[in-house]
């Protein structure tokens, strides 16, 4: 009788999912990996968001784990603002590799390299339990409001703001650093090229508020927005929205009910809610002036 054919001789099934082994390294990604980042986002039903990814590659550190079958199995982006705060975003693990510890490995890697006093992120329901296990605590909630903008008769008849110019950059950098408590020089310096519009509000002794709007595929995202108080913040939002193209998106923390009212009154509806979480020290700066992030991936 002939011996049984060893199993190793059976042909390899091309559809077999081979998980990245635990020693497959987390590596720093570069712009060459951008197409795979966008494919991974699509795998989790997120948009491709090329413009945003390019900014993240510019100002942040993008990490990933390769999929043995090709492409990426997971990504995370850490953006450091000095030694004070890091923002973490774009935590993504391909569906076929989820719940095997890749998310934890990616986040642990990013945290080990951040070295900042605090780390900030907004967590989806998928990510929150994992982040809690890694020592993050919830400090609030943020909701994305989206939809076509409808101007209101009650909107200010004239803009409260004017377009930002290159000469305004030092004052905008100073205002941003005061509100955030950390220098975000690299990020803020890139905003005029990244945004479709940036506007500032002048006070008696200089600029008191600034805001931006940028295109994310077919949507215009409103943010960042730093202002002295809620009324100016809402008026500046109206100015930015009035010149925006297509539907809007605005990510509002629930500690700003006036901005949620602004969004609803102008025709936007709540799309989803995330939990704002931090790890480490309380956030520095004057957060009462920080109304909107650039994107929830950056803070
Ligand atoms: C959130 C996300 C990145 C997590 O990635 P992941 O690789 O599944 O994460 P992990 O495997 O490290 O941990 C997830 C869970 O699986 C569990 N787990 C890890 N290894 C496991 C294993 N071998 N068997 C069973 N469970 C396992 C973990 O304990 C954890 O459980 P918990 O959620 O109860 O804490 C992923 O679900 C994802 O991409 N979601 C869609 C996009 C998203 O929401 N991103 C987060 C943005 S904040």
Coordinates of C-alpha atoms and ligand atoms in Angstrom, one line a residue:
X1 CA 0.0 0.0 0.0
X2 CA 1.4 3.4 -0.9
X3 CA 1.9 5.9 2.0
X4 CA -0.6 8.8 2.3
X5 CA 0.3 12.0 0.5
X6 CA 1.7 14.5 3.1
X7 CA -0.6 17.5 3.6
X8 CA 2.2 19.9 2.8
X9 CA 2.0 18.8 -0.8
X10 CA -1.6 20.2 -1.1
X11 CA -1.8 23.3 -3.2
X12 CA -1.8 26.7 -1.4
X13 CA -5.3 28.2 -1.2
X14 CA -4.9 31.8 -2.6
X15 CA -8.0 32.9 -0.6
X16 CA -6.6 31.7 2.7
X17 CA -6.2 34.5 5.3
X18 CA -2.7 34.3 6.7
X19 CA -2.5 36.5 9.8
X20 CA 0.6 38.7 10.3
X21 CA 2.8 36.8 12.7
X22 CA 3.4 38.4 16.1
X23 CA 7.0 39.2 15.1
X24 CA 6.0 40.9 11.9
X25 CA 7.2 44.4 12.7
X26 CA 5.3 47.6 13.0
X27 CA 7.1 49.8 10.5
X28 CA 7.2 53.6 9.8
X29 CA 5.3 54.1 6.5
X30 CA 6.1 56.6 3.8
X31 CA 4.2 58.2 1.0
X32 CA 4.8 55.1 -1.2
X33 CA 2.4 53.4 1.2
X34 CA -0.4 55.9 0.6
X35 CA -2.4 53.8 -1.9
X36 CA -2.4 50.9 0.6
X37 CA -3.5 53.2 3.4
X38 CA -6.4 54.3 1.3
X39 CA -7.3 50.7 0.5
X40 CA -7.2 49.7 4.1
X41 CA -9.5 52.7 5.0
X42 CA -12.0 51.5 2.3
X43 CA -11.9 48.0 3.8
X44 CA -13.3 49.5 7.0
X45 CA -15.9 51.6 5.1
X46 CA -14.0 54.8 5.7
X47 CA -13.4 57.2 2.8
X48 CA -10.1 57.3 0.9
X49 CA -9.3 60.8 2.1
X50 CA -6.1 61.2 0.2
X51 CA -5.7 65.0 1.0
X52 CA -6.0 64.3 4.7
X53 CA -3.6 61.3 4.6
X54 CA -1.0 63.5 2.8
X55 CA -1.2 66.1 5.6
X56 CA -0.8 63.3 8.2
X57 CA 2.3 62.0 6.3
X58 CA 3.7 65.5 6.4
X59 CA 3.1 66.4 10.0
X60 CA 2.8 63.0 11.8
X61 CA 4.4 59.6 12.0
X62 CA 2.4 56.9 10.1
X63 CA 3.0 53.3 11.3
X64 CA 1.7 50.1 9.8
X65 CA 1.9 46.3 9.7
X66 CA 2.3 44.6 6.4
X67 CA -0.3 42.0 5.3
X68 CA 1.5 38.8 4.3
X69 CA -1.0 38.6 1.4
X70 CA 0.0 42.1 0.2
X71 CA -1.0 45.6 1.2
X72 CA -1.4 46.7 4.8
X73 CA -3.0 44.8 7.7
X74 CA -3.2 47.9 10.0
X75 CA -2.2 51.5 10.5
X76 CA -2.0 54.2 13.2
X77 CA -0.8 57.8 13.0
X78 CA 0.8 59.7 15.9
X79 CA 1.3 63.5 15.6
X80 CA 3.5 65.1 18.3
X81 CA 3.2 68.7 19.4
X82 CA 6.5 69.3 21.2
X83 CA 6.8 67.2 24.3
X84 CA 3.4 68.1 25.6
X85 CA 0.7 66.4 23.6
X86 CA 0.4 63.8 20.8
X87 CA -2.8 63.3 18.8
X88 CA -3.5 59.7 17.6
X89 CA -5.7 58.8 14.7
X90 CA -6.3 56.5 11.7
X91 CA -6.2 53.4 13.9
X92 CA -7.3 50.8 11.3
X93 CA -7.0 47.0 11.2
X94 CA -8.3 45.1 8.2
X95 CA -11.5 43.2 8.9
X96 CA -9.8 39.9 8.0
X97 CA -7.2 40.5 10.7
X98 CA -9.2 42.0 13.5
X99 CA -9.3 40.7 17.1
X100 CA -5.9 39.2 16.8
X101 CA -4.0 41.8 18.8
X102 CA -2.8 44.0 15.9
X103 CA -4.6 47.1 17.1
X104 CA -3.0 46.8 20.5
X105 CA 0.5 46.3 18.9
X106 CA 0.0 49.3 16.7
X107 CA -1.2 51.6 19.5
X108 CA 1.5 50.4 22.0
X109 CA 4.1 51.1 19.3
X110 CA 2.8 54.6 18.7
X111 CA 2.6 55.3 22.5
X112 CA 6.1 54.1 23.2
X113 CA 7.4 56.5 20.5
X114 CA 5.3 59.5 21.4
X115 CA 7.0 60.3 24.7
X116 CA 4.6 63.2 25.4
X117 CA 3.0 64.1 28.7
X118 CA -0.5 63.5 27.3
X119 CA -2.0 61.6 24.4
X120 CA -5.3 62.6 22.8
X121 CA -7.7 60.7 20.5
X122 CA -11.3 60.2 19.7
X123 CA -12.5 56.6 19.9
X124 CA -15.1 54.8 18.0
X125 CA -17.1 52.1 19.7
X126 CA -14.6 49.5 18.2
X127 CA -11.6 51.2 19.6
X128 CA -12.8 52.4 23.1
X129 CA -12.5 49.1 25.0
X130 CA -8.9 48.6 23.7
X131 CA -7.9 52.1 24.6
X132 CA -9.4 51.8 28.1
X133 CA -7.2 48.8 28.6
X134 CA -4.2 50.8 27.5
X135 CA -4.9 53.5 30.2
X136 CA -6.9 56.0 28.3
X137 CA -9.8 57.8 30.1
X138 CA -12.9 59.4 28.6
X139 CA -13.1 63.2 28.9
X140 CA -16.1 63.9 26.7
X141 CA -17.8 63.1 23.4
X142 CA -17.6 64.5 19.9
X143 CA -20.2 64.3 17.2
X144 CA -19.8 64.7 13.4
X145 CA -22.5 66.8 11.9
X146 CA -22.9 66.6 8.1
X147 CA -25.1 67.8 5.3
X148 CA -25.8 70.8 3.0
X149 CA -25.5 74.2 4.7
X150 CA -28.6 76.3 4.9
X151 CA -27.9 80.0 5.7
X152 CA -30.3 81.6 8.3
X153 CA -31.9 85.0 8.2
X154 CA -30.4 85.4 11.7
X155 CA -26.8 85.0 10.4
X156 CA -24.7 88.2 10.8
X157 CA -25.4 90.4 7.7
X158 CA -21.7 91.1 7.3
X159 CA -18.8 88.7 8.0
X160 CA -17.2 89.0 11.4
X161 CA -13.9 87.8 10.0
X162 CA -11.6 88.5 7.0
X163 CA -9.4 86.2 4.9
X164 CA -6.1 85.3 6.6
X165 CA -2.9 86.6 4.9
X166 CA 0.7 85.4 5.1
X167 CA 1.4 88.4 7.4
X168 CA -1.1 86.9 10.0
X169 CA 0.8 83.7 10.4
X170 CA 2.9 84.7 13.5
X171 CA -0.2 85.9 15.3
X172 CA -2.2 82.8 14.4
X173 CA 0.7 80.6 15.6
X174 CA 0.8 82.4 18.9
X175 CA -3.0 82.2 19.4
X176 CA -3.0 78.5 18.5
X177 CA -0.1 77.8 21.0
X178 CA -1.9 79.6 23.8
X179 CA -5.2 77.7 23.3
X180 CA -3.5 74.3 22.8
X181 CA -0.7 74.8 25.4
X182 CA 1.8 73.3 22.9
X183 CA 3.5 74.6 19.8
X184 CA 1.7 73.2 16.7
X185 CA 4.1 75.1 14.4
X186 CA 4.5 72.5 11.7
X187 CA 0.8 71.8 11.4
X188 CA -0.4 75.4 11.6
X189 CA 2.2 76.6 9.1
X190 CA 0.9 74.0 6.6
X191 CA -2.8 75.0 7.0
X192 CA -2.9 77.9 4.5
X193 CA -1.9 75.4 1.7
X194 CA -4.1 72.6 3.1
X195 CA -7.3 74.7 3.6
X196 CA -9.5 76.1 1.0
X197 CA -10.2 79.1 3.2
X198 CA -8.7 80.5 6.4
X199 CA -10.2 83.5 8.2
X200 CA -9.2 85.6 11.2
X201 CA -11.1 87.9 13.5
X202 CA -9.4 91.2 14.5
X203 CA -9.7 92.7 18.0
X204 CA -8.5 96.0 19.3
X205 CA -5.0 94.6 20.0
X206 CA -4.6 91.9 17.3
X207 CA -6.1 88.7 16.1
X208 CA -8.5 87.1 18.6
X209 CA -9.9 84.1 16.6
X210 CA -9.0 82.1 13.5
X211 CA -10.6 79.2 11.6
X212 CA -10.2 77.1 8.5
X213 CA -12.1 75.0 6.1
X214 CA -10.7 72.2 3.9
X215 CA -11.9 69.8 1.2
X216 CA -12.2 66.1 2.1
X217 CA -13.3 64.5 -1.1
X218 CA -16.8 65.8 -1.8
X219 CA -17.2 67.4 1.6
X220 CA -15.9 70.6 3.1
X221 CA -14.7 70.1 6.7
X222 CA -14.9 73.1 9.0
X223 CA -11.9 73.3 11.4
X224 CA -9.7 74.3 13.1
X225 CA -11.4 77.0 15.0
X226 CA -10.0 78.9 18.0
X227 CA -11.9 81.9 19.4
X228 CA -12.3 83.8 22.7
X229 CA -16.0 82.8 23.2
X230 CA -18.9 80.9 21.7
X231 CA -20.6 83.7 19.9
X232 CA -17.6 84.7 17.9
X233 CA -16.9 81.0 17.2
X234 CA -20.4 80.5 15.8
X235 CA -20.2 83.7 13.7
X236 CA -16.8 82.6 12.3
X237 CA -18.3 79.2 11.4
X238 CA -21.0 81.0 9.5
X239 CA -18.4 83.0 7.6
X240 CA -16.4 79.8 6.7
X241 CA -19.6 77.9 5.8
X242 CA -20.9 80.7 3.5
X243 CA -17.9 80.3 1.2
X244 CA -17.6 76.5 1.4
X245 CA -18.5 74.2 -1.5
X246 CA -20.6 71.1 -1.3
X247 CA -21.9 69.5 1.9
X248 CA -20.3 70.3 5.2
X249 CA -18.8 68.3 8.0
X250 CA -18.1 69.7 11.5
X251 CA -16.8 67.7 14.5
X252 CA -18.2 69.3 17.6
X253 CA -17.4 68.3 21.2
X254 CA -20.5 68.1 23.3
X255 CA -19.1 70.7 25.7
X256 CA -20.1 73.2 23.0
X257 CA -23.9 73.1 22.9
X258 CA -24.0 76.5 21.1
X259 CA -22.0 75.0 18.2
X260 CA -24.3 71.9 18.1
X261 CA -27.2 74.4 17.9
X262 CA -25.4 76.2 15.1
X263 CA -25.0 73.0 13.1
X264 CA -28.6 71.8 13.5
X265 CA -30.0 75.3 12.8
X266 CA -28.0 75.4 9.6
X267 CA -29.4 72.1 8.3
X268 CA -26.7 69.6 9.4
X269 CA -27.5 66.3 11.1
X270 CA -25.6 64.1 13.5
X271 CA -23.7 61.3 11.6
X272 CA -21.9 59.6 14.4
X273 CA -20.4 60.1 17.9
X274 CA -17.0 59.3 19.3
X275 CA -15.5 59.4 22.8
X276 CA -12.8 61.9 23.4
X277 CA -10.0 60.2 25.4
X278 CA -6.7 61.1 26.9
X279 CA -3.8 59.2 28.5
X280 CA -1.3 60.7 30.9
X281 CA -1.5 64.3 32.2
X282 CA -4.5 66.6 31.8
X283 CA -4.3 68.6 28.6
X284 CA -2.4 71.9 28.8
X285 CA -3.4 75.3 27.4
X286 CA -6.7 77.2 27.4
X287 CA -9.1 74.5 26.0
X288 CA -12.0 76.9 26.5
X289 CA -10.8 78.6 23.3
X290 CA -10.3 75.5 21.3
X291 CA -13.6 75.0 19.5
X292 CA -12.8 72.7 16.6
X293 CA -9.9 70.4 15.7
X294 CA -8.3 70.4 12.2
X295 CA -9.5 66.8 12.0
X296 CA -10.2 64.3 14.7
X297 CA -7.1 62.5 13.6
X298 CA -4.9 65.4 14.7
X299 CA -6.7 67.3 17.4
Ligands
LIG1 C1 -10.5 49.4 16.5 C2 -9.6 48.4 15.8 C3 -8.4 49.2 15.2 C4 -9.1 47.3 16.7 O1 -8.2 46.5 16.1 P1 -7.9 45.0 16.5 O2 -6.7 44.5 15.8 O3 -9.2 44.2 16.3 O4 -7.6 45.2 18.0 P2 -7.1 44.0 19.0 O5 -7.2 42.7 18.4 O6 -5.7 44.5 19.5 O7 -8.1 44.2 20.2 C5 -9.5 44.1 20.0 C6 -10.1 43.2 20.9 O8 -9.8 41.8 20.5 C7 -9.3 41.1 21.6 N1 -8.4 40.1 21.1 C8 -7.1 40.4 20.8 N2 -6.5 39.2 20.4 C9 -7.5 38.3 20.4 C10 -7.5 36.9 20.1 N3 -6.4 36.3 19.7 N4 -8.7 36.3 20.2 C11 -9.8 36.9 20.6 N5 -9.8 38.2 20.9 C12 -8.7 38.9 20.9 C13 -8.7 42.2 22.5 O9 -8.7 41.8 23.8 C14 -9.7 43.3 22.3 O10 -10.9 43.0 23.1 P3 -11.7 44.2 23.7 O11 -12.2 45.0 22.5 O12 -12.8 43.5 24.4 O13 -10.8 45.0 24.5 C15 -10.4 47.7 14.6 O14 -11.6 47.1 15.1 C16 -10.8 48.6 13.5 O15 -10.0 49.0 12.6 N6 -12.1 49.1 13.5 C17 -12.6 50.0 12.5 C18 -12.0 51.3 12.5 C19 -12.1 52.0 13.8 O16 -13.1 52.1 14.4 N7 -10.9 52.4 14.3 C20 -10.7 53.0 15.6 C21 -10.7 54.4 15.5 S1 -10.6 55.2 17.1

